[in-house]
Coordinates of C-alpha atoms in Angstrom, one line a residue:
M271 CA 104.3 42.4 143.6
E272 CA 107.7 43.7 143.2
I273 CA 109.6 42.3 140.3
C274 CA 113.1 41.9 141.5
H275 CA 115.2 39.4 139.3
Y276 CA 116.5 41.2 135.9
P277 CA 117.0 38.6 133.2
V278 CA 120.9 38.4 132.6
M279 CA 121.8 38.5 129.2
H280 CA 118.0 37.5 128.1
K281 CA 118.7 39.6 124.5
E282 CA 122.3 37.1 124.0
V283 CA 119.8 34.0 125.6
L284 CA 116.7 35.7 123.0
E285 CA 119.3 35.3 119.9
Y286 CA 120.6 31.6 120.6
L287 CA 117.4 29.6 122.4
K288 CA 115.3 29.4 119.0
P289 CA 112.2 26.9 118.4
V290 CA 113.1 24.4 116.5
S291 CA 109.2 22.8 115.7
E292 CA 105.5 24.5 115.5
E293 CA 104.0 23.7 119.0
P294 CA 107.5 24.3 120.7
I295 CA 108.6 23.4 124.1
M296 CA 111.0 25.1 126.1
I297 CA 112.4 23.9 129.7
D298 CA 114.1 26.6 132.3
C299 CA 115.2 24.6 134.9
T300 CA 115.4 26.8 137.3
T301 CA 112.7 29.9 136.8
G302 CA 113.1 32.0 139.6
E303 CA 110.7 35.0 138.8
G304 CA 110.2 34.6 135.6
G305 CA 113.1 37.2 134.5
H306 CA 113.6 34.7 130.9
T307 CA 110.6 33.5 131.3
A308 CA 108.5 36.3 130.5
L309 CA 110.5 37.7 127.6
F310 CA 110.2 33.9 125.6
L311 CA 106.1 33.1 126.5
E312 CA 106.3 37.3 124.3
K313 CA 107.9 36.7 121.6
Y314 CA 107.2 33.1 120.2
P315 CA 103.5 32.9 121.3
S316 CA 102.6 28.9 120.9
L317 CA 105.3 28.9 122.8
K318 CA 104.6 26.9 126.2
V319 CA 106.8 27.1 129.5
I320 CA 107.5 24.5 132.1
G321 CA 108.9 27.1 134.5
L322 CA 110.9 24.8 137.5
D323 CA 111.8 25.9 141.3
R324 CA 113.0 23.9 143.9
D325 CA 112.2 26.9 146.3
K326 CA 108.4 27.3 146.4
E327 CA 108.4 30.9 147.7
I328 CA 109.6 32.6 144.8
Q329 CA 107.1 30.8 142.9
K330 CA 104.6 31.6 143.6
K331 CA 105.9 35.2 142.4
A332 CA 106.6 32.9 139.7
I333 CA 102.3 31.8 138.6
E334 CA 100.9 35.2 139.8
R335 CA 103.0 36.3 136.9
F336 CA 102.6 34.2 134.3
K337 CA 98.5 33.3 135.8
D338 CA 97.0 35.2 132.2
Y339 CA 98.9 32.6 129.8
K340 CA 97.2 29.9 131.8
D341 CA 98.6 26.4 129.9
R342 CA 101.1 28.0 128.5
F343 CA 103.9 28.1 131.9
E344 CA 103.3 24.8 133.9
P345 CA 105.4 25.3 137.4
Q346 CA 107.4 22.4 138.7
N347 CA 108.2 22.2 141.8
C348 CA 111.6 20.2 141.8
W349 CA 115.3 19.7 141.3
F350 CA 116.2 20.3 137.8
N351 CA 119.1 17.4 137.9
D352 CA 115.1 15.2 138.8
Y353 CA 113.0 16.5 136.5
L354 CA 115.4 16.2 133.7
K355 CA 115.6 12.5 134.5
N356 CA 111.7 11.3 134.5
R357 CA 111.1 13.7 131.2
E358 CA 110.6 11.8 128.0
S359 CA 113.6 12.2 125.8
D360 CA 113.7 14.7 122.2
S361 CA 110.9 16.6 124.2
A362 CA 112.3 20.0 124.9
D363 CA 112.9 22.6 121.9
M364 CA 115.2 24.7 123.8
I365 CA 116.9 24.7 127.6
L366 CA 117.6 27.0 130.0
F367 CA 119.6 26.7 133.4
D368 CA 120.1 30.4 135.0
L369 CA 121.7 29.3 138.1
G370 CA 122.7 32.7 139.7
I371 CA 120.9 32.8 143.0
S372 CA 118.1 35.5 142.7
V373 CA 118.3 38.8 143.6
Y374 CA 114.6 37.3 145.8
H375 CA 116.8 35.4 148.6
Y376 CA 119.2 37.7 149.2
V377 CA 116.3 41.1 149.5
E378 CA 113.4 39.4 150.4
S379 CA 113.8 35.7 152.2
E380 CA 114.9 36.7 155.2
R381 CA 117.3 33.1 154.6
G382 CA 120.2 34.4 155.6
F383 CA 120.8 34.9 152.3
S384 CA 123.3 37.9 152.8
F385 CA 125.5 39.2 154.8
A386 CA 124.0 42.8 155.2
H387 CA 121.3 41.8 157.2
D388 CA 120.7 40.4 160.7
E389 CA 118.4 37.3 159.2
R390 CA 118.2 33.2 160.8
L391 CA 121.3 31.1 159.3
D392 CA 120.1 29.0 157.1
M393 CA 120.7 29.4 152.7
R394 CA 118.1 25.9 151.6
L395 CA 116.1 26.2 148.5
N396 CA 114.4 23.9 149.9
A397 CA 113.3 24.9 153.3
E398 CA 111.7 21.2 153.7
Q399 CA 114.9 19.4 153.3
E400 CA 117.0 19.1 156.4
L401 CA 120.5 20.3 156.5
S402 CA 120.6 23.8 156.8
A403 CA 123.3 26.8 157.1
E404 CA 123.2 26.7 160.8
D405 CA 123.7 23.3 160.9
I406 CA 126.9 23.5 158.8
V407 CA 128.1 26.0 160.9
N408 CA 127.9 24.5 164.0
I409 CA 128.1 20.7 163.5
Y410 CA 130.7 20.5 160.9
P411 CA 134.5 18.9 162.2
E412 CA 137.1 22.1 161.8
T413 CA 138.4 19.9 158.8
E414 CA 136.2 19.1 157.3
L415 CA 134.7 23.2 157.2
A416 CA 137.9 24.2 156.5
N417 CA 137.8 22.1 153.2
I418 CA 134.6 23.1 152.2
I419 CA 135.4 26.9 152.5
Y420 CA 137.9 26.1 150.5
K421 CA 136.2 23.9 148.0
Y422 CA 133.5 26.1 147.3
G423 CA 134.4 30.0 148.1
E424 CA 138.2 29.2 146.7
E425 CA 138.5 30.7 149.8
R426 CA 142.6 31.3 151.0
Y427 CA 141.8 32.2 155.3
S428 CA 139.8 29.9 155.3
R429 CA 141.8 27.1 157.3
R430 CA 142.2 29.9 159.9
I431 CA 138.1 31.4 159.2
A432 CA 136.9 27.3 160.5
E433 CA 139.4 28.0 163.4
R434 CA 137.6 30.5 164.1
I435 CA 134.1 29.6 163.4
C436 CA 134.5 26.1 165.6
R437 CA 135.8 28.2 168.7
E438 CA 133.2 30.6 168.8
R439 CA 130.5 28.1 169.1
L440 CA 131.7 26.6 171.9
E441 CA 130.9 29.6 173.4
K442 CA 127.3 30.1 172.2
R443 CA 125.5 28.7 169.0
I444 CA 125.9 31.0 165.4
T445 CA 122.3 31.3 164.5
T446 CA 122.8 34.0 162.2
A447 CA 124.1 35.6 158.7
K448 CA 125.4 39.0 161.1
Q449 CA 126.9 36.7 164.2
L450 CA 129.1 34.7 161.3
A451 CA 130.0 37.3 159.2
D452 CA 131.7 39.4 162.6
I453 CA 132.9 36.0 163.3
I454 CA 134.7 35.7 159.8
A455 CA 135.6 39.4 159.8
S456 CA 137.8 38.8 162.8
A457 CA 139.2 35.6 162.0
V458 CA 141.2 37.9 158.2
P459 CA 143.7 39.8 158.9
A460 CA 142.9 43.7 159.2
A461 CA 144.6 44.0 154.7
Y462 CA 141.9 41.3 154.2
R463 CA 139.0 42.5 156.2
Y464 CA 139.0 45.7 154.4
G465 CA 139.6 44.8 151.2
R466 CA 137.4 45.0 147.2
I467 CA 135.1 42.7 148.7
N468 CA 133.5 42.0 152.2
P469 CA 135.5 39.6 154.1
A470 CA 132.0 36.9 154.8
T471 CA 131.8 36.5 150.7
R472 CA 133.2 33.2 149.3
T473 CA 132.6 31.4 152.8
F474 CA 129.4 32.3 152.2
Q475 CA 128.9 31.2 148.7
A476 CA 130.7 27.7 149.9
I477 CA 128.2 26.7 152.6
R478 CA 125.7 28.5 150.1
I479 CA 126.9 25.2 147.7
E480 CA 127.4 22.9 150.3
V481 CA 123.7 23.3 152.2
N482 CA 122.0 23.1 148.4
K483 CA 124.8 20.8 146.6
E484 CA 124.7 23.1 143.7
L485 CA 127.7 22.0 142.0
D486 CA 126.6 17.8 142.4
R487 CA 123.9 19.1 140.7
I488 CA 125.1 20.7 137.4
E489 CA 126.8 17.4 135.8
P490 CA 123.9 15.1 135.9
A491 CA 121.5 17.5 134.8
L492 CA 123.2 18.3 132.1
K493 CA 124.1 14.9 131.3
E494 CA 119.5 14.7 131.3
A495 CA 119.3 18.1 129.1
V496 CA 121.1 16.2 126.1
R497 CA 118.8 13.8 126.2
V498 CA 115.6 16.0 126.8
V499 CA 116.1 18.4 123.9
K500 CA 115.3 17.0 120.0
K501 CA 117.4 17.5 117.6
G502 CA 118.5 21.0 117.0
G503 CA 116.9 22.5 120.0
R504 CA 119.5 23.8 122.4
I505 CA 120.2 24.3 125.5
G506 CA 121.5 27.6 127.2
V507 CA 123.9 27.5 130.6
I508 CA 124.3 30.5 132.3
T509 CA 126.8 31.0 135.1
F510 CA 128.4 33.0 137.7
H511 CA 131.4 30.9 139.1
S512 CA 134.7 29.6 137.9
L513 CA 133.7 26.1 140.0
E514 CA 130.4 25.8 137.7
D515 CA 131.5 28.1 134.9
R516 CA 134.2 25.2 135.1
K517 CA 132.1 22.0 134.8
V518 CA 129.7 23.3 132.3
K519 CA 131.9 23.9 129.9
W520 CA 134.2 20.0 130.5
F521 CA 131.0 18.5 130.3
F522 CA 129.9 19.5 127.5
K523 CA 133.8 19.7 125.8
D524 CA 133.8 16.0 126.4
E525 CA 130.7 15.5 125.4
A526 CA 131.1 17.0 121.3
S527 CA 134.5 15.4 121.2
E528 CA 133.8 11.9 122.7
N529 CA 129.9 11.8 122.5
N530 CA 129.3 13.8 119.2
T531 CA 126.6 14.4 121.2
I532 CA 126.1 18.3 120.7
S533 CA 128.0 21.3 118.6
I534 CA 129.6 24.0 120.7
L535 CA 128.1 27.6 119.4
T536 CA 129.8 29.7 121.0
K537 CA 133.6 28.7 121.6
K538 CA 134.5 31.2 124.3
P539 CA 131.5 32.0 126.6
I540 CA 129.5 35.4 125.9
C541 CA 130.1 38.2 128.4
P542 CA 127.2 40.5 129.4
S543 CA 127.6 43.8 128.2
E544 CA 128.6 46.6 129.3
E545 CA 125.9 48.5 129.0
E546 CA 124.3 45.6 131.1
T547 CA 127.0 45.4 133.9
S548 CA 125.7 49.3 134.2
V549 CA 122.7 48.7 134.9
N550 CA 123.0 45.6 136.3
S551 CA 126.2 45.5 138.0
P552 CA 125.3 41.4 139.2
S553 CA 125.8 40.1 135.8
R554 CA 129.0 41.6 135.7
S555 CA 130.8 38.1 136.3
A556 CA 127.9 36.0 134.8
K557 CA 128.9 33.9 131.6
L558 CA 126.7 31.7 128.6
R559 CA 127.4 29.0 126.8
I560 CA 125.1 27.6 124.1
V561 CA 125.3 24.4 123.1
E562 CA 123.3 22.2 119.5
K563 CA 122.0 18.9 119.9
L564 CA 123.5 17.2 116.9

């Protein structure tokens, strides 16, 4: 079994998230292949981790990885906001969210998350849902498509890209990641096409967020996490782009000042060290925020 995922800011996460009971429970809301979970299971011999993931394929890797831990690892195939909504109050010592998309999805999943591969245009984390990336680029009206690319991708050429997508889909249905990436490249100015980042980066992010309703899940999940974590217990959230971080930041600020349920332990977000970014370049945009329940 190949493990692809490098657990981002694992030293910092281990430092801040600590058990508050003798038989602690941790909820890893975005388990993936289990990078963070493995470190906690090793450090705390009495710890039980409930590992959530909506993607059955990547969860199989975690189940195989932790088979020797037996009932100390309990996998749950679900969205984290749904699981937390149905869990009892004050029932977890630690809750961790790593909101980044795993390396697995870009490298192994073959679902079109990466514009670098000629794969089917899918991007679903839940294979059972109907809406896919292919549906979005072929069905959404031009204005709605442009708005999504601008709102979720913060893409300044959103209207040009949406117009070109809609023009091209009249001639031929867009079914692969490479097709979409080529269309985006043809829609933007040459200087942008050959700039610092691939011109498809922001549009692919926006479509992925829309497919999985990623931003819509954050605030409801954090609200339930505050309820579920024990007094003195901690919640950690790792974000990878400004849209996620903004939601987390303002939810925690409001919860601390208005409801007085939590204390913010990281007044400014923790960022990865130069040493970490040198060996794991995707971590460079990560931010970690930690709160403690009062």
